[in-house]
Short mmCIF file of C-alpha atoms in Angstrom, two decimals:
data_model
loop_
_atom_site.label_atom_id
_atom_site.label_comp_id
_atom_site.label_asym_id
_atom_site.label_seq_id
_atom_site.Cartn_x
_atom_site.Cartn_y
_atom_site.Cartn_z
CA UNK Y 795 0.00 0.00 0.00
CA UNK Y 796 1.50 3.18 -1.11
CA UNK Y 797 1.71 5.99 1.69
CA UNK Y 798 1.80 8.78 -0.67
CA UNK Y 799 2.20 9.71 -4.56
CA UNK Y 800 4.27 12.01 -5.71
CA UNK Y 801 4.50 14.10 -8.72
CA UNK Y 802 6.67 16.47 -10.10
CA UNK Y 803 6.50 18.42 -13.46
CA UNK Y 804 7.39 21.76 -15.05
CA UNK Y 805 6.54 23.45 -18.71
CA UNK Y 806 3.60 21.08 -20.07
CA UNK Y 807 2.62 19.42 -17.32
CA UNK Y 808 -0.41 21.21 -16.08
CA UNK Y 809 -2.82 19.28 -18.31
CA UNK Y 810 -1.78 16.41 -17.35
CA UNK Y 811 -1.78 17.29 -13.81
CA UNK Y 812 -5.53 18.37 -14.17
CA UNK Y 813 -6.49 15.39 -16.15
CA UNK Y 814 -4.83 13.27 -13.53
CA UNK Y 815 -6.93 15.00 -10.87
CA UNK Y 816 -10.24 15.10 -12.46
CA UNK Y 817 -10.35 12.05 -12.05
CA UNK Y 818 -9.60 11.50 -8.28
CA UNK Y 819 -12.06 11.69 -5.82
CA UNK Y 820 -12.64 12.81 -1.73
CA UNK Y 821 -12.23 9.44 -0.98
CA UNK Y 822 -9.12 8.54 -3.03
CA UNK Y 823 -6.99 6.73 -0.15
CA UNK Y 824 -3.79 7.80 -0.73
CA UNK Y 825 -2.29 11.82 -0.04
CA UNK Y 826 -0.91 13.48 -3.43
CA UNK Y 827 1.96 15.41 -3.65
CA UNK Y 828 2.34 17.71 -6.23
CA UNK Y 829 5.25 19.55 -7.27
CA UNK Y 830 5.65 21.66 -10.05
CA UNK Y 831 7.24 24.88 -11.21
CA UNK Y 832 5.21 27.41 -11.18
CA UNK Y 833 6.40 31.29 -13.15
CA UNK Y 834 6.27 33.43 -10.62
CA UNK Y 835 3.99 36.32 -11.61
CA UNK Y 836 1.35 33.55 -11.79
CA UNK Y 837 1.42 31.82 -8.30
CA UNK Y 838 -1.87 32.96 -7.16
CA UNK Y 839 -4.87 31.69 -8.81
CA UNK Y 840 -3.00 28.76 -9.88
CA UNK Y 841 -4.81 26.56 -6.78
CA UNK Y 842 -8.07 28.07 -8.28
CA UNK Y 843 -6.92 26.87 -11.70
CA UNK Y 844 -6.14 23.61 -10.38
CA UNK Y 845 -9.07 23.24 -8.17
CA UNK Y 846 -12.02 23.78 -10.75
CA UNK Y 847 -10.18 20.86 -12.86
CA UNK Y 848 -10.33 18.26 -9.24
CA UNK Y 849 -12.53 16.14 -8.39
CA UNK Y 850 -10.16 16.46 -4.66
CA UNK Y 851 -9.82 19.25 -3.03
CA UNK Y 852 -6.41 21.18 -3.47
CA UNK Y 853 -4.40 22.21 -0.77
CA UNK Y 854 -1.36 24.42 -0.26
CA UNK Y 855 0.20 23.08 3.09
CA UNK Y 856 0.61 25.18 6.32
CA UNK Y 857 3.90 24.21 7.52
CA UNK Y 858 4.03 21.23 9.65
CA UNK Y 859 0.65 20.32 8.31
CA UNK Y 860 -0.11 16.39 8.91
CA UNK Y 861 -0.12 15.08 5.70
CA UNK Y 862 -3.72 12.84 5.27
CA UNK Y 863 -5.20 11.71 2.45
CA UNK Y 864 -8.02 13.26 0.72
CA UNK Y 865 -6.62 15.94 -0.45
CA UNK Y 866 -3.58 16.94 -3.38
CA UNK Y 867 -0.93 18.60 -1.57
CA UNK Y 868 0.63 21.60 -4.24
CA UNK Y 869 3.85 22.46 -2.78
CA UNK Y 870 3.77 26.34 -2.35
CA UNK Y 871 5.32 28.84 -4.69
CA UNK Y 872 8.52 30.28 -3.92
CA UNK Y 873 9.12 27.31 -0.68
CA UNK Y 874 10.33 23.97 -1.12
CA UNK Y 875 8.45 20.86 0.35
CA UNK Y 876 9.82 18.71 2.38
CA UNK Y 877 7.90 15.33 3.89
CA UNK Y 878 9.20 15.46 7.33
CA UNK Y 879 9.72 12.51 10.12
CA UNK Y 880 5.99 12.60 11.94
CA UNK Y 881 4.48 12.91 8.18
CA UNK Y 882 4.17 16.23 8.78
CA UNK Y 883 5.23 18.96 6.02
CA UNK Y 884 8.28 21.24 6.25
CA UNK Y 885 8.45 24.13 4.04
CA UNK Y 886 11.99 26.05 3.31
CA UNK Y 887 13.18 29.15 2.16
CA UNK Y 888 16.38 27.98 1.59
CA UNK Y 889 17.98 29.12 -2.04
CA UNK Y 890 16.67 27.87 -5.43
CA UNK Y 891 17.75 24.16 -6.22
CA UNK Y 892 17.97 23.52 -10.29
CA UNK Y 893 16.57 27.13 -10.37
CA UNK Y 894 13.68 26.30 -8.54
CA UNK Y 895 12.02 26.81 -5.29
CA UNK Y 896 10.25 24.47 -5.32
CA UNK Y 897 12.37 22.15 -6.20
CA UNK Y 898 11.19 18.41 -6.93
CA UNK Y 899 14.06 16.92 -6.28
CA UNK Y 900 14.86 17.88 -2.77
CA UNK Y 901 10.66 17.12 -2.02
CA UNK Y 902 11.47 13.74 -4.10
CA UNK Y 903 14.45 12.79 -1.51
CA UNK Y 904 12.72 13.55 1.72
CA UNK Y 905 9.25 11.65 0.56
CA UNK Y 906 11.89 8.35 -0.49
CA UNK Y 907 13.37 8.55 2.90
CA UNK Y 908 10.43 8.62 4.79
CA UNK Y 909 8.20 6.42 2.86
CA UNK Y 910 10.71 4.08 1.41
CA UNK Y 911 9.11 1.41 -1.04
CA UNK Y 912 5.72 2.66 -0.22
CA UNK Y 913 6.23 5.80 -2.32
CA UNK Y 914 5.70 6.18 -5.77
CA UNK Y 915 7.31 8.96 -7.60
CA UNK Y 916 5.86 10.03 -11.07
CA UNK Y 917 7.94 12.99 -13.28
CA UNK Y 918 5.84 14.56 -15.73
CA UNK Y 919 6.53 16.84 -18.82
CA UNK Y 920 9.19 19.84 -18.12
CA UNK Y 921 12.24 21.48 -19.25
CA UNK Y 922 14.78 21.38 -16.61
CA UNK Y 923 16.51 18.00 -14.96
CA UNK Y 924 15.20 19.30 -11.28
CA UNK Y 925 13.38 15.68 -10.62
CA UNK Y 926 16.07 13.22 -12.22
CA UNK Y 927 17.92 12.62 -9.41
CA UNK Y 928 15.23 12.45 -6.84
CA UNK Y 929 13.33 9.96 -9.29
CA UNK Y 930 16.32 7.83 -8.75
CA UNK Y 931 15.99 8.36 -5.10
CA UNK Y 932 12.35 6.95 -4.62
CA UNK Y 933 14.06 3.78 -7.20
CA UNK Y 934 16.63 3.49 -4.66
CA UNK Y 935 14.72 3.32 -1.36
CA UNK Y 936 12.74 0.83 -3.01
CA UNK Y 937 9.94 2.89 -4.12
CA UNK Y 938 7.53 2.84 -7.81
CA UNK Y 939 9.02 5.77 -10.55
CA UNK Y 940 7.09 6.32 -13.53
CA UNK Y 941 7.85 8.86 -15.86
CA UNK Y 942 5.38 10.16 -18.69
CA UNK Y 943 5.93 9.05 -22.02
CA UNK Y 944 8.92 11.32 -23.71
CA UNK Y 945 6.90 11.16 -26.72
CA UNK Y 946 4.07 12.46 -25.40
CA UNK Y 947 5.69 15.07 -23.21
CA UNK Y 948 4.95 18.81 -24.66
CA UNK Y 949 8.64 18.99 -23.25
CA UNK Y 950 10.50 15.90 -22.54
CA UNK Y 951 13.55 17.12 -20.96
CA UNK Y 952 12.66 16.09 -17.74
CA UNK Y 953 11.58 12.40 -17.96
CA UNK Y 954 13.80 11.72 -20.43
CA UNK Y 955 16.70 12.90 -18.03
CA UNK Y 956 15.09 10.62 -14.93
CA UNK Y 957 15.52 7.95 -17.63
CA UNK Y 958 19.03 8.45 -18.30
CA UNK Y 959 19.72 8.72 -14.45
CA UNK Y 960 17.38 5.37 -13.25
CA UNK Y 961 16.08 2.42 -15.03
CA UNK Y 962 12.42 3.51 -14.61
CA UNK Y 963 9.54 1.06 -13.72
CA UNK Y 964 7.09 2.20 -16.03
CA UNK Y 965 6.77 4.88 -18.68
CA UNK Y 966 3.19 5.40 -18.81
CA UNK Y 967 1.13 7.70 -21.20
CA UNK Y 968 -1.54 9.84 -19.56
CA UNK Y 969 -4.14 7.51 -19.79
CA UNK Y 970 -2.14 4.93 -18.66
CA UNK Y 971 -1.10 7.07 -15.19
CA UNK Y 972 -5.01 8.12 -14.98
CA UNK Y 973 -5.56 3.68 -14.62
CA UNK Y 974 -2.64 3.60 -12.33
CA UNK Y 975 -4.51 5.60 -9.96
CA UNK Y 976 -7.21 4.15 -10.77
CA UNK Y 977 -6.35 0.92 -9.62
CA UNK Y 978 -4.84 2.56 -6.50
CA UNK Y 979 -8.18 3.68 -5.61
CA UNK Y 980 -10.41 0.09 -6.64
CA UNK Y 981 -7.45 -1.96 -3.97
CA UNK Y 982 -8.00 0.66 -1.11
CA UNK Y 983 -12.02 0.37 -1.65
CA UNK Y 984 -11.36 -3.20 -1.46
CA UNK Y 985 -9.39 -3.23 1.73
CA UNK Y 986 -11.79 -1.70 3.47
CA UNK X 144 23.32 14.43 -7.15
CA UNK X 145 24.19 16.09 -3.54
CA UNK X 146 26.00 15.18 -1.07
CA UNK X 147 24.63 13.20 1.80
CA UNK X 148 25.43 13.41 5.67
CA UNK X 149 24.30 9.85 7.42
CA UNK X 150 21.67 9.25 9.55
CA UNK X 151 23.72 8.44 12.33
CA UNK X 152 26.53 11.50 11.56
CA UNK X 153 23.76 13.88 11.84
CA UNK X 154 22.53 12.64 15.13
CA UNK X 155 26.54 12.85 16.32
CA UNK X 156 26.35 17.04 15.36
CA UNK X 157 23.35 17.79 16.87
CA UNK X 158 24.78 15.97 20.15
CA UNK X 159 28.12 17.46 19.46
CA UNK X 160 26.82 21.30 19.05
CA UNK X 161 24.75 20.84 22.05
CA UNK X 162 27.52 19.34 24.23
CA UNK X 163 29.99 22.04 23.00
CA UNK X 164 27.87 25.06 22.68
CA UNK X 165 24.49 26.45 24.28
CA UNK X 166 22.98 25.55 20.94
CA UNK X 167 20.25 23.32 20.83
CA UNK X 168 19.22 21.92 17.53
CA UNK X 169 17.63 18.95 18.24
CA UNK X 170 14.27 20.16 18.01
CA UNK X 171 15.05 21.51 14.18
CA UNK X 172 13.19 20.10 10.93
CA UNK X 173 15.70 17.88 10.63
CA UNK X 174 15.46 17.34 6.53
CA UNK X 175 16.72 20.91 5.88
CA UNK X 176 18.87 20.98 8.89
CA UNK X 177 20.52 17.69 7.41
CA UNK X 178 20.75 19.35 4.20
CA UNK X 179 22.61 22.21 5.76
CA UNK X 180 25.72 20.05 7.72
CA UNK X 181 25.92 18.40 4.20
CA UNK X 182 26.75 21.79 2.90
CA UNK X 183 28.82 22.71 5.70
CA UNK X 184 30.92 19.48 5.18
CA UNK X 185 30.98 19.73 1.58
CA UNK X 186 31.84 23.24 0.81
CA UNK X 187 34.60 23.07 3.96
CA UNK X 188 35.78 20.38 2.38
CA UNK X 189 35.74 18.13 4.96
CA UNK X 190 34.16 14.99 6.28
CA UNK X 191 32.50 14.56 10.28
CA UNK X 192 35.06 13.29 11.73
CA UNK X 193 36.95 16.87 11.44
CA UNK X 194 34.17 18.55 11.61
CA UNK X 195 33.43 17.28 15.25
CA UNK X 196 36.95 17.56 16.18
CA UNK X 197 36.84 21.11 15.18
CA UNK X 198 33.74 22.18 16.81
CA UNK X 199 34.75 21.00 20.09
CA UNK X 200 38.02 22.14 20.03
CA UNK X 201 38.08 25.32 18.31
CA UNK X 202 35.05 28.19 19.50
CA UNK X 203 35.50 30.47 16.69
CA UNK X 204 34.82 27.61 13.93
CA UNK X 205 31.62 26.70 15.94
CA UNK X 206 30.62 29.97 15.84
CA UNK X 207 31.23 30.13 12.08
CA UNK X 208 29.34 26.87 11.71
CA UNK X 209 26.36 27.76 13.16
CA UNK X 210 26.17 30.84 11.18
CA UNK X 211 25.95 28.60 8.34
CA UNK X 212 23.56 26.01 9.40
CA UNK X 213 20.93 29.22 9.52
CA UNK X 214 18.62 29.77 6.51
CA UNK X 215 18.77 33.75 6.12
CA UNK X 216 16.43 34.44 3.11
CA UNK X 217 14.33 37.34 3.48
CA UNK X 218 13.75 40.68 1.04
CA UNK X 219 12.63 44.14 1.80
CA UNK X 220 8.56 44.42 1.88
CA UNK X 221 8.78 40.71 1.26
CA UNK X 222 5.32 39.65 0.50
CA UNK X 223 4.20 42.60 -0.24
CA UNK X 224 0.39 42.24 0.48
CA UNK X 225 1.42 41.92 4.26
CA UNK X 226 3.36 45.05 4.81
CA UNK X 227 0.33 46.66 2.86
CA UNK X 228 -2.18 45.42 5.36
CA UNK X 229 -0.16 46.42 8.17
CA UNK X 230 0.25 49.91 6.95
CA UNK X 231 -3.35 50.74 6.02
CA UNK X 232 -4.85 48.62 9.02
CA UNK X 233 -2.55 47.85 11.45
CA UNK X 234 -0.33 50.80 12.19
CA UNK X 235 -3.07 53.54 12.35
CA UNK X 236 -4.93 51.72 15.16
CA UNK X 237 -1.50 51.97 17.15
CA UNK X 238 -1.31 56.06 16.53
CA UNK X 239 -2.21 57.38 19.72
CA UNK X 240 0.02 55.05 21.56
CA UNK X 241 2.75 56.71 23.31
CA UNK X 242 5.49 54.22 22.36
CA UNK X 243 5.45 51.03 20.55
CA UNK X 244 7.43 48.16 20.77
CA UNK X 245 8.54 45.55 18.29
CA UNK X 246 10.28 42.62 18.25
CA UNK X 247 11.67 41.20 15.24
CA UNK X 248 12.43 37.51 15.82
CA UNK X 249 15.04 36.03 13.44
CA UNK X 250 15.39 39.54 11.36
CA UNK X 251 17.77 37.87 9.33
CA UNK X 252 20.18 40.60 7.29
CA UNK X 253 17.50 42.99 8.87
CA UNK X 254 15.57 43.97 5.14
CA UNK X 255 12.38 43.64 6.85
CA UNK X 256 12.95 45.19 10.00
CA UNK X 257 13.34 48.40 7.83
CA UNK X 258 10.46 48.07 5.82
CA UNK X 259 8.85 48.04 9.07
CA UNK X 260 10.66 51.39 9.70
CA UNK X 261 9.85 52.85 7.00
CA UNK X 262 6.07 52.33 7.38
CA UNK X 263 6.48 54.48 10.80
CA UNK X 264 8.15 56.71 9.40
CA UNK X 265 5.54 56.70 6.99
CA UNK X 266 2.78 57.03 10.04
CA UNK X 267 4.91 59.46 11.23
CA UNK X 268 5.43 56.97 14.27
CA UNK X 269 8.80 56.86 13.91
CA UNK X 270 9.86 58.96 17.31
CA UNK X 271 8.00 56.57 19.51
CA UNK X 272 8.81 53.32 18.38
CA UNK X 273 11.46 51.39 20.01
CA UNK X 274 12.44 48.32 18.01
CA UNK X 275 14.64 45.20 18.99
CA UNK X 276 15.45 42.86 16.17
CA UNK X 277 17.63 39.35 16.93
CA UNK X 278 18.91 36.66 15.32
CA UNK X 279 21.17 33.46 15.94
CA UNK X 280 23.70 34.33 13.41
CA UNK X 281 25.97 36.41 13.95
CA UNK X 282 26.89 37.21 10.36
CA UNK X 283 23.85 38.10 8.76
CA UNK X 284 23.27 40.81 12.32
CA UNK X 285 26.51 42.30 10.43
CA UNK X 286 24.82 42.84 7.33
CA UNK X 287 21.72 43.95 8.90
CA UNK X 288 23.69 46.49 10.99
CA UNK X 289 25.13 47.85 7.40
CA UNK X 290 21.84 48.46 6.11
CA UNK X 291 23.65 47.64 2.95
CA UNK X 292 22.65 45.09 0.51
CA UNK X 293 23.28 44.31 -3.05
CA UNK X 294 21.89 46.02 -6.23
CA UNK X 295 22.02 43.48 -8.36
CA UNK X 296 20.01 40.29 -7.09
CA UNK X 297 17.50 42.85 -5.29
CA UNK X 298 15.96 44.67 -7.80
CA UNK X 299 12.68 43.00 -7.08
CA UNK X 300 12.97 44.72 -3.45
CA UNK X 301 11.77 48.29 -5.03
CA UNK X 302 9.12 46.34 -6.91
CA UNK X 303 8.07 45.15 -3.68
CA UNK X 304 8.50 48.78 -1.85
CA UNK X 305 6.29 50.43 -5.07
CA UNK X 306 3.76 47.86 -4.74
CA UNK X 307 3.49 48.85 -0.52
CA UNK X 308 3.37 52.13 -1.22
CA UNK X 309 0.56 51.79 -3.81
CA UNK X 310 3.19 53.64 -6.33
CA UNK X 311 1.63 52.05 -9.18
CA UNK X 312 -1.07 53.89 -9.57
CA UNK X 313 -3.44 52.59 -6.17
CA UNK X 314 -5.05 56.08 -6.02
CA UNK X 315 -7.61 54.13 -4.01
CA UNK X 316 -6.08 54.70 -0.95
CA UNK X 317 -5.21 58.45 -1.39
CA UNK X 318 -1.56 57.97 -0.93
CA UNK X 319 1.15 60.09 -2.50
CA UNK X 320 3.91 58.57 -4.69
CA UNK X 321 6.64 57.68 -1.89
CA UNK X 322 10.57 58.02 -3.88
CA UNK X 323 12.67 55.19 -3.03
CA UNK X 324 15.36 58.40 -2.23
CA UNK X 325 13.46 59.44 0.79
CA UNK X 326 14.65 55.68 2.81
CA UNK X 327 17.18 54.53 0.24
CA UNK X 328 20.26 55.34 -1.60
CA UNK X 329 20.57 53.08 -4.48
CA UNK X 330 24.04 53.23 -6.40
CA UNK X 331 24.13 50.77 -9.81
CA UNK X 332 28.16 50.91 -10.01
CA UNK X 333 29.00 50.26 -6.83
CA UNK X 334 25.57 47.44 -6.97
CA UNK X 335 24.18 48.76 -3.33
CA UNK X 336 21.68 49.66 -1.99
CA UNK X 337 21.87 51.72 1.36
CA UNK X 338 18.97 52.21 3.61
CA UNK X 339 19.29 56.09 4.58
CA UNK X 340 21.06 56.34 7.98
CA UNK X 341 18.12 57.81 10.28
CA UNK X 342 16.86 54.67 9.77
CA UNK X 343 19.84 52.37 10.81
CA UNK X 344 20.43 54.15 14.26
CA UNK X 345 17.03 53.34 15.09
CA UNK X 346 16.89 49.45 15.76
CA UNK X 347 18.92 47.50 18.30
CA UNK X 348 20.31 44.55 16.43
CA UNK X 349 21.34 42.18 19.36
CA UNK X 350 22.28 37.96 18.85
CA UNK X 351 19.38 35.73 20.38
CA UNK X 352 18.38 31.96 19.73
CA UNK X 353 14.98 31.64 20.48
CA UNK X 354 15.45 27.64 21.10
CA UNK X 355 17.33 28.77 23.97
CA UNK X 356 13.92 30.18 25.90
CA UNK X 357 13.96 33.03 27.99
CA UNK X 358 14.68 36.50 26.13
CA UNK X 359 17.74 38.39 26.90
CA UNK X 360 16.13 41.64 26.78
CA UNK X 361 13.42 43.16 28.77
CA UNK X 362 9.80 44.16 27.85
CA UNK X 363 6.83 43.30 26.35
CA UNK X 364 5.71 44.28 22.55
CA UNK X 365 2.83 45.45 20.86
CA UNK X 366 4.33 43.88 17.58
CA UNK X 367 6.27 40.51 17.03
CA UNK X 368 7.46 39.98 13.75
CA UNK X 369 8.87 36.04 12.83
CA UNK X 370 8.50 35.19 9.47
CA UNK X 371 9.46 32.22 8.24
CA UNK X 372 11.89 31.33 10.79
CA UNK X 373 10.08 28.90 12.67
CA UNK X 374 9.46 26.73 9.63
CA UNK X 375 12.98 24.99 10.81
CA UNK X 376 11.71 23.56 13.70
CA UNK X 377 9.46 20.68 14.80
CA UNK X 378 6.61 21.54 15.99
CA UNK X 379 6.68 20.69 19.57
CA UNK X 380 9.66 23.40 19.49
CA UNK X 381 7.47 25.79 17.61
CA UNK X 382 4.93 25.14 20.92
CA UNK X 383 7.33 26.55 23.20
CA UNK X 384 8.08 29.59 21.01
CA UNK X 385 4.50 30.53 20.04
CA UNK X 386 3.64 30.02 23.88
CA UNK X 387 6.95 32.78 24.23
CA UNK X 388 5.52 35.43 21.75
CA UNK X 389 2.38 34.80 23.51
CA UNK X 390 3.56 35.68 26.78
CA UNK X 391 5.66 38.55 25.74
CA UNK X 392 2.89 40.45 23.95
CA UNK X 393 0.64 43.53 25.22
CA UNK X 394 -3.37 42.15 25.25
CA UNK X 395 -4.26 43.25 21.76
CA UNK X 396 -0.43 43.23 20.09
CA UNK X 397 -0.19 41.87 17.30
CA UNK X 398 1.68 38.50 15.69
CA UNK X 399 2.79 38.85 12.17
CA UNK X 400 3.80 35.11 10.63
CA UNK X 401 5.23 33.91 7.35
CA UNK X 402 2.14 33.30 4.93
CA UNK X 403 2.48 29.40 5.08
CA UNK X 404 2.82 29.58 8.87
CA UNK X 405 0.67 28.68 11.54
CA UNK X 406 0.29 29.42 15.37
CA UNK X 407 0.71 25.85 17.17
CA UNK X 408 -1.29 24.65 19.90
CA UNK X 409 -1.57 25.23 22.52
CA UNK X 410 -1.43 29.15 22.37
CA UNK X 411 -3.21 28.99 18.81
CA UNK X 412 -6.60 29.26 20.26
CA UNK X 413 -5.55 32.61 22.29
CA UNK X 414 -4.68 34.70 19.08
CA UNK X 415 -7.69 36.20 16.66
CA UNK X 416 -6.46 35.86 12.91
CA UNK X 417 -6.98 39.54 12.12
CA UNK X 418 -6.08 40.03 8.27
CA UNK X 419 -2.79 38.88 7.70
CA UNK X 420 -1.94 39.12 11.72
CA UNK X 421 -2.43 37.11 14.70
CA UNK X 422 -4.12 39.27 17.45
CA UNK X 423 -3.50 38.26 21.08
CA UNK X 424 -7.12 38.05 22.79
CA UNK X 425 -7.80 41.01 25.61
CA UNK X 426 -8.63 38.80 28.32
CA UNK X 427 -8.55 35.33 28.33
#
């Protein structure tokens, strides 16, 4: 059973990140973590923008926020997200990492250590490697990586850069990500 | 990839400093603060072993180290929208006060402890305000004490001031264009810019931790200012400080928090979210 999904993406990968979402419910059992690179002369509105495309509501964590299910996590403009011991969230000012604050790598390496092989990491569409080496992180601690499909990617830098880095489990189109939480969601029903 | 500082390495610091120092970091976030001795050992360098030799032999390299371990980003006006609130609805309600105290908790290089001075100034409640401002690191107070920060990477600090002082065309509020020249002296060649120096004689920079407890300094404050500084630590730690702020405001001061911060438990309850503030309840 997975303790949280996490995704990270840059240029391309807010479509995907909406289709993803409009198709997750309340009662999806897992937390979502979302990371992605936001410009920033557009950070607010862009939960608004997100939200009317979910089906879950969309959250920007408070620092040392538990971190539950039932709700996609979007790691705050201009902080980077950790996933702290306690799962609780820890948010950072420190400097940009890959240019970016946030970056997905350093929330990628924190979420692997905590949750181990009961993370799943997924890199989306983007321009920059800022996810690579944190992909290879959630690999190493035993965790699931997916990466979209290069050759569906409006950009493909950044999969295509996890894939150099880590032999990837699965490189899944959109639709095939959208079943992957699908089937998340039909095995927690089940358990209960 | 970046470097890495073990589990068990990170625990030995934290013991280390605390044996060796009256610095505490045990009750820190510990994934940033892990991320911070990795840059300490990889930029000196060096690997733990020296490193813990060094602190507990040699005071001065502590010192230095701890300076490091400190996240000290900050900007003038940063987040504009709260300095904006605080000028238009928090500072007029203190005008007939006959001083007013503020504490700036971590102040960093000290940019925002002048953008608070230059709203009073502003409010023409600059006379009567008494302002303490502290931080753990000893460096960055140095910098703050300067008033002098670079041109260059800080442009977006006189978007930030224009945006305060409703510059760009906020007639709304019936304010006057404010020139950067009246607080700041900007120079491109020599990439500074200087806040004005009636403004740097007025705050008391002084060195504080605030895991340690008990403040230093005396009095009580009608204003507490920590943004984003308590982030870095857990939240039991966070607790004790909010329960400190608590305790060492006026009834009716005012708590002013980073924007993704929130007051923990069990003080939380005794503070009225007032706009982008935390107001301490009257009576309780």
């Amino acid at each position: 059973m997975y303790r949280a999904i996490i995704i990270g993406g840059s240029a391309g990968s807010f479509q995907v990140v909406a289709r993803i979402l409009s198709t997750l419910d309340k009662d999806f059992p897992v937390p979502v973590l979302l990371v992605l690179h936001r410009l920033k002369h557009v950070r607010s509105g862009f939960v608004e923008a997100l939200s009317i495309k979910s089906s879950i509501p969309v959250k920007e964590p408070v620092d040392k926020d538990y971190i539950r299910p039932g709700f996609t996590w979007l790691a705050p403009s201009n902080y980077h997200l950790y996933v702290e011991s306690g799962n609780r969230f820890a948010l950072s000012t420190e400097p940009q990492v890959n240019h970016s604050r946030p970056s997905v790598d350093l929330s990628f390496f924190s979420a692997a250590k905590e949750y181990r092989r009961n993370l799943a990491g997924i890199i989306l569409s983007g321009a920059n490697k800022d996810g690579a080496a944190g992909l290879k992180m959630v690999g190493d601690m035993g965790g699931t990586t997916i990466v979209q499909d290069p050759s569906e990617c409006q950009v493909p830098v950044m999969p295509l850069e996890s894939m150099k880095l880590t032999k990837v489990h699965y490189v899944y189109n959109t639709e095939q990500i959208v079943s992957f939480f699908k089937k998340i969601r039909e095995n927690g029903q089940n358990r209960q | 990839m970046e470097t890495e500082v073990k589990d068990r390495d990170f625990r030995l610091f934290v013991k280390t400093v605390r044996q060796y120092s009256k610095y505490d970091f045990s009750d820190y976030s510990d994934k940033s603060l892990k991320r911070m001795v990795a840059k300490v050992l990889s930029d000196n360098k060096t690997d733990i072993n020296t490193l813990l030799c060094n602190i507990s032999n040699n005071r001065e390299y502590l010192d230095n180290i701890i300076n490091k371990l400190t996240v000290t980003t900050t900007e003038l006006f940063r987040d504009p929208l709260v300095w904006k609130y605080l000028r238009k609805n928090v500072l007029p309600g203190l005008k007939t006060w006959s001083t007013i105290n503020i504490w700036h908790a971590g102040c960093s290089a000290g940019q925002e402890v002048y953008s608070m001075l230059i709203l009073l100034n502003e409010a023409g409640m600059l006379e009567r305000a008494r302002i303490i401002a502290t931080d753990i690191n000893s460096e960055v107070l140095g910098i703050a004490r300067s008033g002098k920060y670079r041109y260059s990477f800080n442009k977006g600090y006189l978007d930030n001031f224009d945006l305060v002082m409703g510059n760009k065309g906020d007639k709304s509020d019936g304010v006057t264009h404010v020139p950067y020249s009246r607080y700041l002296d900007i120079d491109s060649e020599l990439d500074t810019i200087s806040i004005k120096p009636f403004l740097l004689e007025k705050p008391v920079f002084k060195r504080h931790d605030l895991v340690a407890g008990e403040i230093t300094f005396p009095g009580k404050f009608d204003l507490v200012i920590c943004r984003n500084v308590v982030i870095y630590f857990n939240y039991s730690l966070q607790s004790r400080i909010f329960e400190m702020f608590y305790n060492h405001l006026h009834p009716g001061g005012f708590l002013v928090i980073g924007n993704h911060e929130k007051i923990a438990a069990p003080v939380s309850d005794r503070f009225i979210k007032t706009g982008r503030t935390y107001k301490k309840a009257v009576t309780f």
